[in-house]
Short mmCIF file of C-alpha atoms and ligand atoms in Angstrom, two decimals:
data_model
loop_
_atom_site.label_atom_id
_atom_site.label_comp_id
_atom_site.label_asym_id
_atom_site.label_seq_id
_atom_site.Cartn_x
_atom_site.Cartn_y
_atom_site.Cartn_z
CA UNK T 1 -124.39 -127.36 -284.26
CA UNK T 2 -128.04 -126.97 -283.83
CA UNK T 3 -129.61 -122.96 -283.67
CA UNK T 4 -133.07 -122.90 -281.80
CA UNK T 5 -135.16 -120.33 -282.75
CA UNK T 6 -137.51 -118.29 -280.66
CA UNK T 7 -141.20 -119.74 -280.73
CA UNK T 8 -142.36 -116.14 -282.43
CA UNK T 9 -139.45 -116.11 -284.70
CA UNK T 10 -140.74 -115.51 -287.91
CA UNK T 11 -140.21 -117.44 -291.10
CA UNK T 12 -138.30 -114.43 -292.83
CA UNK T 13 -136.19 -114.95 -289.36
CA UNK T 14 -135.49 -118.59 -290.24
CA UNK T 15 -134.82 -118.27 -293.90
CA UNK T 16 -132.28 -115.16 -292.75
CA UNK T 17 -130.68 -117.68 -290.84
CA UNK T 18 -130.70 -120.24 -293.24
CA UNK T 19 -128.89 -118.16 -295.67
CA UNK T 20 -126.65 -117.26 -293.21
CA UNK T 21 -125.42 -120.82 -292.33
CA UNK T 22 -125.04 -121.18 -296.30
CA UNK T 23 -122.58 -118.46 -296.59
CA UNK T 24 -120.48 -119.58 -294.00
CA UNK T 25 -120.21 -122.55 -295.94
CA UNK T 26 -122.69 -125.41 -294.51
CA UNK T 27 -126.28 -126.77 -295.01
CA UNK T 28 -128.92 -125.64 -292.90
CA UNK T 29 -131.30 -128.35 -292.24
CA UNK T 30 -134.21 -127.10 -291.01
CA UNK T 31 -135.89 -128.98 -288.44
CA UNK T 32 -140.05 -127.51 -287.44
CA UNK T 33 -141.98 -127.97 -284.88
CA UNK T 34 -144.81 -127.50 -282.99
CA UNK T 35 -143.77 -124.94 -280.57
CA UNK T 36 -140.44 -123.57 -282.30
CA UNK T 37 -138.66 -124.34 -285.57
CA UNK T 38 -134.45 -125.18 -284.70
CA UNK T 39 -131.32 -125.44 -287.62
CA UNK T 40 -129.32 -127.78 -287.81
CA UNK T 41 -125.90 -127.25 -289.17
CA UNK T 42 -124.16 -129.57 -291.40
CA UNK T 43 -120.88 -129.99 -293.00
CA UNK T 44 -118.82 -128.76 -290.66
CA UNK T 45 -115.48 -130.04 -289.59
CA UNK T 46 -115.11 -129.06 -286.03
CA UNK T 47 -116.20 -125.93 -283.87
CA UNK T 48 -118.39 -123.67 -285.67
CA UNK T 49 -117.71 -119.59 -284.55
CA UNK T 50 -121.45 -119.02 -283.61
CA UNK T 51 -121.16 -115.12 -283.03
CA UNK T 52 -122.55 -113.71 -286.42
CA UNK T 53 -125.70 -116.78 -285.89
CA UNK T 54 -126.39 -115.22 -281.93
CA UNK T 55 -126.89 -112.18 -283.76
CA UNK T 56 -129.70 -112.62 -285.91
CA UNK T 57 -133.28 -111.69 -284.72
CA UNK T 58 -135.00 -114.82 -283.80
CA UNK T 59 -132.57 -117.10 -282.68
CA UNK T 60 -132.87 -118.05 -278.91
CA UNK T 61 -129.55 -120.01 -278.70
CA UNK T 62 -127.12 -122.69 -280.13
CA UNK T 63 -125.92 -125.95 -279.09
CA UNK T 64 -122.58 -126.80 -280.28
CA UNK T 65 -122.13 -130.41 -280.81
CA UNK T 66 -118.29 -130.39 -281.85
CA UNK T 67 -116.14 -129.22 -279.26
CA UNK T 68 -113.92 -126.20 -279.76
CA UNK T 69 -110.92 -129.42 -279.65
CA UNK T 70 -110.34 -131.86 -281.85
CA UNK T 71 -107.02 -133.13 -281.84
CA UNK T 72 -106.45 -133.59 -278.14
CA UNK T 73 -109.71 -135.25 -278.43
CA UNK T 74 -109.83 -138.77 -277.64
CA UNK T 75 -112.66 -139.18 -280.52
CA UNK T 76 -110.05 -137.83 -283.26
CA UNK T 77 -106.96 -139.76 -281.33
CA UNK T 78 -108.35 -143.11 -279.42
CA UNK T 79 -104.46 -144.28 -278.83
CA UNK T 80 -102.75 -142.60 -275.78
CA UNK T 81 -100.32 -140.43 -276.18
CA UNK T 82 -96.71 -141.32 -274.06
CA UNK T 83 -94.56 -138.26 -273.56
CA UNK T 84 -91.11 -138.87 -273.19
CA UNK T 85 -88.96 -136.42 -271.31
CA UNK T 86 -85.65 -136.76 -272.17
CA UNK T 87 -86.09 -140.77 -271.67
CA UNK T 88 -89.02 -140.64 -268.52
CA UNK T 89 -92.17 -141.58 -269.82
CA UNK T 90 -95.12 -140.57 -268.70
CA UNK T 91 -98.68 -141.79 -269.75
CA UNK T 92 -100.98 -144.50 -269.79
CA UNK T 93 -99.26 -147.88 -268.95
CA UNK T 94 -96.06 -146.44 -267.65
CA UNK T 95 -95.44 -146.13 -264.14
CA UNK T 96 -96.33 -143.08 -262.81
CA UNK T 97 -93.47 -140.25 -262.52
CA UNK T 98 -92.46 -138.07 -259.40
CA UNK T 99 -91.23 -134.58 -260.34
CA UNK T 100 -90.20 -132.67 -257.43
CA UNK T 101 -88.24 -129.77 -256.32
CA UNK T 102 -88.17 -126.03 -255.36
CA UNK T 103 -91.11 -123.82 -255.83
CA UNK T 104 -88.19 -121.34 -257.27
CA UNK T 105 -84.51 -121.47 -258.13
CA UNK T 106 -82.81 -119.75 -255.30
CA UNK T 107 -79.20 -120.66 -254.79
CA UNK T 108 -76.47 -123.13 -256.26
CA UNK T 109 -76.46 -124.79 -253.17
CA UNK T 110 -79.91 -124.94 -252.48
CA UNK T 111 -80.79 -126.35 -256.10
CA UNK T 112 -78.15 -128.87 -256.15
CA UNK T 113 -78.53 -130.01 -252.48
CA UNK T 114 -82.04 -130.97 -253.58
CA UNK T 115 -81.50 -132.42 -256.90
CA UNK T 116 -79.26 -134.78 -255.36
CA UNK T 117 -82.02 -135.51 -252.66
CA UNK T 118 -84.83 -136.09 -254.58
CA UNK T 119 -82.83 -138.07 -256.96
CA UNK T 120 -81.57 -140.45 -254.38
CA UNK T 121 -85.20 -140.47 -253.27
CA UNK T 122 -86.52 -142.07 -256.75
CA UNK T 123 -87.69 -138.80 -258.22
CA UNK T 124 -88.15 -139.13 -262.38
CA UNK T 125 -87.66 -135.42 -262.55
CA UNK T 126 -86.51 -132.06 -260.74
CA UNK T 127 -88.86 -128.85 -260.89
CA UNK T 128 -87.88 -125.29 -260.37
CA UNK T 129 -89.16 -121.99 -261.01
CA UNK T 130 -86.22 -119.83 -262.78
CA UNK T 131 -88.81 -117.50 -264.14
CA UNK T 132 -91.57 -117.01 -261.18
CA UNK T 133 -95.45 -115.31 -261.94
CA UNK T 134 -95.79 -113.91 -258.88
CA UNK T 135 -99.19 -112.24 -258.00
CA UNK T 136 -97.34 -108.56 -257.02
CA UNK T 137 -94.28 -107.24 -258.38
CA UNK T 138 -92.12 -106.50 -254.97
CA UNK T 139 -92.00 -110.47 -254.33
CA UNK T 140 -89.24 -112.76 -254.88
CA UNK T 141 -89.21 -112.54 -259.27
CA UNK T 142 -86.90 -115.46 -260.08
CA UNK T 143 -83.15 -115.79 -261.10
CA UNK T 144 -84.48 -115.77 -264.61
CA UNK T 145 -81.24 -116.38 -266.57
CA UNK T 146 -79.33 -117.50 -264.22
CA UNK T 147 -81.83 -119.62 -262.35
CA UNK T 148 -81.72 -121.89 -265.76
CA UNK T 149 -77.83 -122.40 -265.68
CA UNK T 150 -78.26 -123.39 -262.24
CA UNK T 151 -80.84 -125.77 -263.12
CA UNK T 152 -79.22 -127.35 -265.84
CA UNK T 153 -76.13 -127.94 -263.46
CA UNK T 154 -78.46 -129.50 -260.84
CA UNK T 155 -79.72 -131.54 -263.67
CA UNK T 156 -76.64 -132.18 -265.08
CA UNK T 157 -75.23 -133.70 -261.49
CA UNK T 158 -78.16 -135.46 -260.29
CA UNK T 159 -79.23 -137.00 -263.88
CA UNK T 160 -82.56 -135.78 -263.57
CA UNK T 161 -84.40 -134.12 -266.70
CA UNK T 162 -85.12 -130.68 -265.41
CA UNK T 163 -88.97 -129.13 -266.02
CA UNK T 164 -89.24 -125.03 -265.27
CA UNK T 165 -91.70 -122.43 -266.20
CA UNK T 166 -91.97 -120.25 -269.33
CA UNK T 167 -93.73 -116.77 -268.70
CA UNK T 168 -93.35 -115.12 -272.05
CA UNK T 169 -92.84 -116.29 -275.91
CA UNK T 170 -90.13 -114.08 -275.82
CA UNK T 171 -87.97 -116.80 -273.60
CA UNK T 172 -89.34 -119.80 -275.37
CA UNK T 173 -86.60 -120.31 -277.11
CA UNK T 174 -83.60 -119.55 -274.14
CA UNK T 175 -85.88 -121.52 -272.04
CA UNK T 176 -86.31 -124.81 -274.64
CA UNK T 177 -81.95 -124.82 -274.49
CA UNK T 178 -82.03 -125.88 -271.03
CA UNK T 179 -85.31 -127.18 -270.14
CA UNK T 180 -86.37 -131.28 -270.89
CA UNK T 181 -90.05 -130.23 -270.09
CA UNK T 182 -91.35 -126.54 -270.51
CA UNK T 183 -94.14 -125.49 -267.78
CA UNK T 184 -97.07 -123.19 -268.59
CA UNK T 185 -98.07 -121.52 -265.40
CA UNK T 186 -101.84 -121.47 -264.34
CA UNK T 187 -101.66 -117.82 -264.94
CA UNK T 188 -100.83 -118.17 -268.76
CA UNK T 189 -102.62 -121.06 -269.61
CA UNK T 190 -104.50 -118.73 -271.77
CA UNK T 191 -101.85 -117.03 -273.47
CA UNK T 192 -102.46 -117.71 -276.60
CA UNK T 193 -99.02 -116.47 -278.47
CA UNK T 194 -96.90 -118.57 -275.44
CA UNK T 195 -98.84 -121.42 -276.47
CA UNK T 196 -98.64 -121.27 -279.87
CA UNK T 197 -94.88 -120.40 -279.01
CA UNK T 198 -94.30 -123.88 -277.45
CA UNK T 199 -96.15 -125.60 -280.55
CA UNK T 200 -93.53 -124.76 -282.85
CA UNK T 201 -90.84 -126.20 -280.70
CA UNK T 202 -89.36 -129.80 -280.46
CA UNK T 203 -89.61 -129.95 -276.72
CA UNK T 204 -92.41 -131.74 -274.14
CA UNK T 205 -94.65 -129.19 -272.77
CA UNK T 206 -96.36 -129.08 -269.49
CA UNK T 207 -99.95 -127.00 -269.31
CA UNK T 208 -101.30 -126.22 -265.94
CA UNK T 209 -104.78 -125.65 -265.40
CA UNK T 210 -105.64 -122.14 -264.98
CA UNK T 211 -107.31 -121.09 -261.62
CA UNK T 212 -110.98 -120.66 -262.78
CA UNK T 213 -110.68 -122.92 -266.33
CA UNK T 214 -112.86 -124.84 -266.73
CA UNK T 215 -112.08 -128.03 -268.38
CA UNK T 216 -112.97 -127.26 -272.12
CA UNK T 217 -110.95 -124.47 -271.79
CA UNK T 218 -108.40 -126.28 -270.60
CA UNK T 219 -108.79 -129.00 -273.84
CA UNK T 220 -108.96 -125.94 -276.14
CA UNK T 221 -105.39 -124.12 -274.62
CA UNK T 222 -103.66 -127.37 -275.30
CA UNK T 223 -105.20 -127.70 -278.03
CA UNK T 224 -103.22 -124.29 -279.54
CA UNK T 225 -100.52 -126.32 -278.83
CA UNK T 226 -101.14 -129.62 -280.84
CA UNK T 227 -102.78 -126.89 -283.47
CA UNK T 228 -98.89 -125.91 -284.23
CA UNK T 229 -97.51 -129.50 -284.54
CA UNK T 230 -96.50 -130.00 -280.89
CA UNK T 231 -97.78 -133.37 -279.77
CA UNK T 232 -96.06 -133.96 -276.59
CA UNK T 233 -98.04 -131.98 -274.34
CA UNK T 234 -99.07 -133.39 -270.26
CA UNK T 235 -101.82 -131.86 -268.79
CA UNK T 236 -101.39 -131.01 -265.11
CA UNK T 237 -104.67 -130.10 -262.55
CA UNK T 238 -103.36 -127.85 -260.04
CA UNK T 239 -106.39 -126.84 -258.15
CA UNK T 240 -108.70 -123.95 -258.94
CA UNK T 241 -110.65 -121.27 -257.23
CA UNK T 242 -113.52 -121.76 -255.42
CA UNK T 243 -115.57 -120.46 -252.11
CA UNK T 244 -113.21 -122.24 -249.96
CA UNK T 245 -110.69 -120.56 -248.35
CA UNK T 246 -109.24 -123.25 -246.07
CA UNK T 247 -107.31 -124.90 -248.78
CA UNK T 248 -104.87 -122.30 -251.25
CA UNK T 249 -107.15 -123.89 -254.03
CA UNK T 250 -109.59 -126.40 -254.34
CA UNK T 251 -108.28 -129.77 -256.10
CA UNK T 252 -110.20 -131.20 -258.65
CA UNK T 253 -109.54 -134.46 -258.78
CA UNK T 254 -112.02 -136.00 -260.62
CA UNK T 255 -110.33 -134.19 -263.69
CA UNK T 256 -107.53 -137.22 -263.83
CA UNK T 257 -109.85 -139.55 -264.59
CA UNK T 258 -112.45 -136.57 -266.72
CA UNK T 259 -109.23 -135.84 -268.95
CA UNK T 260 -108.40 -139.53 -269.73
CA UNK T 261 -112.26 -139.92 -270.76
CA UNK T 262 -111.61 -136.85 -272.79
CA UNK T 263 -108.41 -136.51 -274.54
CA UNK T 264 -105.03 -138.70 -275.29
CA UNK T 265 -103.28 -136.81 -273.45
CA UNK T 266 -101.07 -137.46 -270.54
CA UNK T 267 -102.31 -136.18 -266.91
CA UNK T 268 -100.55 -135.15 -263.86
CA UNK T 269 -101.27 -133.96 -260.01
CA UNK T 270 -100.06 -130.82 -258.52
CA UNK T 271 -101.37 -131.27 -254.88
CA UNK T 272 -98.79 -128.23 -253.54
CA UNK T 273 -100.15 -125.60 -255.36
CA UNK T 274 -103.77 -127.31 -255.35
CA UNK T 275 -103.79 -127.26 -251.70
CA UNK T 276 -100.91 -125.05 -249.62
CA UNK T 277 -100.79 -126.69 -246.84
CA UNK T 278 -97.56 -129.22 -246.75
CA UNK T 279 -99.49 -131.47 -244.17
CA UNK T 280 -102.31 -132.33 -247.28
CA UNK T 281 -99.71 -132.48 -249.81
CA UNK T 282 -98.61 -136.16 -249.45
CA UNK T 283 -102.29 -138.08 -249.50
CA UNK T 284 -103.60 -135.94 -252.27
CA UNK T 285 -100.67 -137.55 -254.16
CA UNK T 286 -100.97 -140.77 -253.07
CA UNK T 287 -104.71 -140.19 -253.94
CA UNK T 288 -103.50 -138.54 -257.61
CA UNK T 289 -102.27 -141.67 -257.82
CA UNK T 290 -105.58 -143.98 -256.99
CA UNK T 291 -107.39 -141.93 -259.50
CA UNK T 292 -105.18 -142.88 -262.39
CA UNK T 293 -102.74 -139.46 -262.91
CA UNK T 294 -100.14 -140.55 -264.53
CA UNK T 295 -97.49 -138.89 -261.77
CA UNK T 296 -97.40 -135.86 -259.06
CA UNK T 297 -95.36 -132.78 -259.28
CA UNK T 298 -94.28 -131.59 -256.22
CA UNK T 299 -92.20 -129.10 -254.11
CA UNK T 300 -89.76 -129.70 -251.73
CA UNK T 301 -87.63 -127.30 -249.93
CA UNK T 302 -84.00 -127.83 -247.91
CA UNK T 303 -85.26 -125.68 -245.54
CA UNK T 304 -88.72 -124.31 -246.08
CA UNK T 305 -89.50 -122.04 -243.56
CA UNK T 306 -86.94 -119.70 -245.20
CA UNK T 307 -87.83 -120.61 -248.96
CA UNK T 308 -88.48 -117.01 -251.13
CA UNK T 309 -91.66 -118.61 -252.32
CA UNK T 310 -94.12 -120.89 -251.69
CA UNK T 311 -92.18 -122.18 -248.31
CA UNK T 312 -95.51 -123.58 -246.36
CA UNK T 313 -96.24 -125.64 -249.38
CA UNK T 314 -93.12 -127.09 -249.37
CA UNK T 315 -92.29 -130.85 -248.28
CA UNK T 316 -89.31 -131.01 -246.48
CA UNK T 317 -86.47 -133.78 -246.94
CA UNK T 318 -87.99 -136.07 -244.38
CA UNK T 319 -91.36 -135.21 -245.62
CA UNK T 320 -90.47 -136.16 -249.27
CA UNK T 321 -88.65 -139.17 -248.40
CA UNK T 322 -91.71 -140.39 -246.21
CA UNK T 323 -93.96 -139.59 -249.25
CA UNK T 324 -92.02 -141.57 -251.46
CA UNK T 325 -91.92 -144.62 -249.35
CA UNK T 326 -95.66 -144.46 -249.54
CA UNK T 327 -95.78 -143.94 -253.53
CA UNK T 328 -93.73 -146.85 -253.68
CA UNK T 329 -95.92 -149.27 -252.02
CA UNK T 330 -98.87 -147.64 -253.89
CA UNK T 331 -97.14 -147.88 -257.28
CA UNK T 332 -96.63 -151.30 -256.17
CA UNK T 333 -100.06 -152.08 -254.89
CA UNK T 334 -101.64 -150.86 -258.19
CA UNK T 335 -99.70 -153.04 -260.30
CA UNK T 336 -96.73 -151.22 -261.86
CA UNK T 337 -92.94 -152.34 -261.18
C1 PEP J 1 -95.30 -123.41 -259.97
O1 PEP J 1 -95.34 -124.56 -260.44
O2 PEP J 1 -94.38 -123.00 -259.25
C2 PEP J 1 -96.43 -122.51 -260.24
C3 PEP J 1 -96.30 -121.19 -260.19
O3 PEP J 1 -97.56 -123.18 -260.48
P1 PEP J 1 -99.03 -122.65 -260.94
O4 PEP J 1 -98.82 -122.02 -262.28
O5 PEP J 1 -99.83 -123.90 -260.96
O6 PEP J 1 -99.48 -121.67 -259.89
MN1 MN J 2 -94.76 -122.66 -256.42
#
């Protein structure tokens, strides 16, 4: 960390600061010059809190030079990380995954009827929403309970490891019995006691962006969960917020490739919620794919237009199947089996 001083700081300002640095533990290596006289900070291990330093008279700002991650940090972990859901991997070097279902649970019939689909399709995994954030209360909530015994049936029939959403660290644990891969919404990618939560469990976890993180903040929320002895944790861009209004979110795509740069961690594409439009759902996979994600989560819907959430999102069978018949030559055409 380096702390620039003001240029009429005074020298009892800098020696204040000096001490300062010392009692939080570190050296403070002075550094004058001819305009303005900055600090570096040694003997630190990682992110230094800078709030008490920004208080002193004198100091103009500080640079951080660690970053408030380390050990999703690809400088701490330079091998990749492979999560393995329940026997899919996903990461670098393995061919990239399809998870795809339902925005939400909705109905035995409807959850089943589409596990069996997007199985026979060549999906890796099936998503579904048992426990829904939805932005007003007098929406469509989720079959909560019930949604994840449905779930776990669909998985059970289809043979396809089953990935749904955990709202609250309350449900972590009735959530982790039938879930292969836990979800973090968008929404709660900064909730700090959910994601500490899903540290101190045995299970894969899947963090979504949130809407307006940006990407250290993304790092540093996963990073909670590594922080608690969770290592199997896949990153997933999902779009975020932006001027643009024509698309449900803008998707960021340059984050696949950012994140790899970045961290050890897994990355995947969620071009439904990143753009809300079906019709731009299938080549922002396919181009998920060309930028090096290593798979796309998708919905699909038996019948979309009457879906409880999320419906104009929503691939339909035909549209899946076509979608997959393109990620296969794709897969193919980048070099995977
Ligand atoms: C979802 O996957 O259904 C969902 C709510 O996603 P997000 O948190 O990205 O909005
Ligand atoms: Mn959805």
């Amino acid at each position: 960390m380096l702390i620039v001083m003001n240029h009429n700081a005074t020298q009892a300002d800098v020696e204040a600061v000096n001490r300062t640095v010392k009692e939080m533990g570190y050296t403070a290596a002075p550094i004058p010059g001819s305009e303005r006289t900055a600090i570096g900070v040694l003997g630190n291990h990682g992110y230094v809190d800078d709030t008490t330093i920004l208080e002193l008279p004198g100091v103009q700002r500080v640079i951080h030079v660690s970053k408030p991650y380390k050990l999703v940090s690809r400088d701490f972990h330079p091998e990749d990380t492979i999560v393995d859901v329940s026997g899919v991997r996903v990461g670098q070097g393995c061919r990239p995954v399809m998870v795809a279902g339902p925005c939400a649970v909705e109905s035995e019939e409807q959850i089943i009827k589409t596990a069996l689909f997007v199985k026979k399709m060549g999906a890796d995994m099936l998503r579904g929403g048992a426990f829904k954030p939805r932005t007003g209360p007098h929406t469509f909530q989720g079959l909560r309970g019930e949604g994840l015994k449905l779930l776990a049936r669909a998985g059970k029939e289809s043979g396809l490891p089953i990935v749904t959403e955990v709202m609250s660290p309350d449900n972590v644990g009735l959530v982790a019995e039938y879930a292969d891969l836990l979800q973090i919404g968008a929404r709660n990618m900064q909730n700090f006691d959910l994601l500490r939560e899903v540290g101190r469990i045995r299970k894969p976890v899947l963090l979504k962006r949130g809407m307006s993180a940006t990407i250290e903040e993304f790092l540093a929320a996963a990073e909670y969960i590594l922080a608690e002895g969770n290592e199997q944790v896949i990153l997933c861009e999902r779009g975020i917020r932006t001027y643009e209004t024509a698309t449900r979110n803008t998707l960021d795509l340059a984050v696949a490739p950012l994140i790899k740069e970045l961290s050890h961690l897994p990355v995947m594409v969620d071009p439904s919620h990143a753009t809300g439009k079906r019709s731009l759902v299938p080549p922002m996979a396919l181009a998920a794919l060309v930028a090096g994600s290593h798979g796309v989560l998708v919905e699909v819907h038996p019948e979309p237009e009457k879906a409880l959430s999320d419906g104009p999102q929503s691939l339909t069978f035909p549209g899946f199947e076509q979608l997959m018949e393109e990620m296969r030559r794709l897969v193919a055409f980048l070099g995977y089996e």
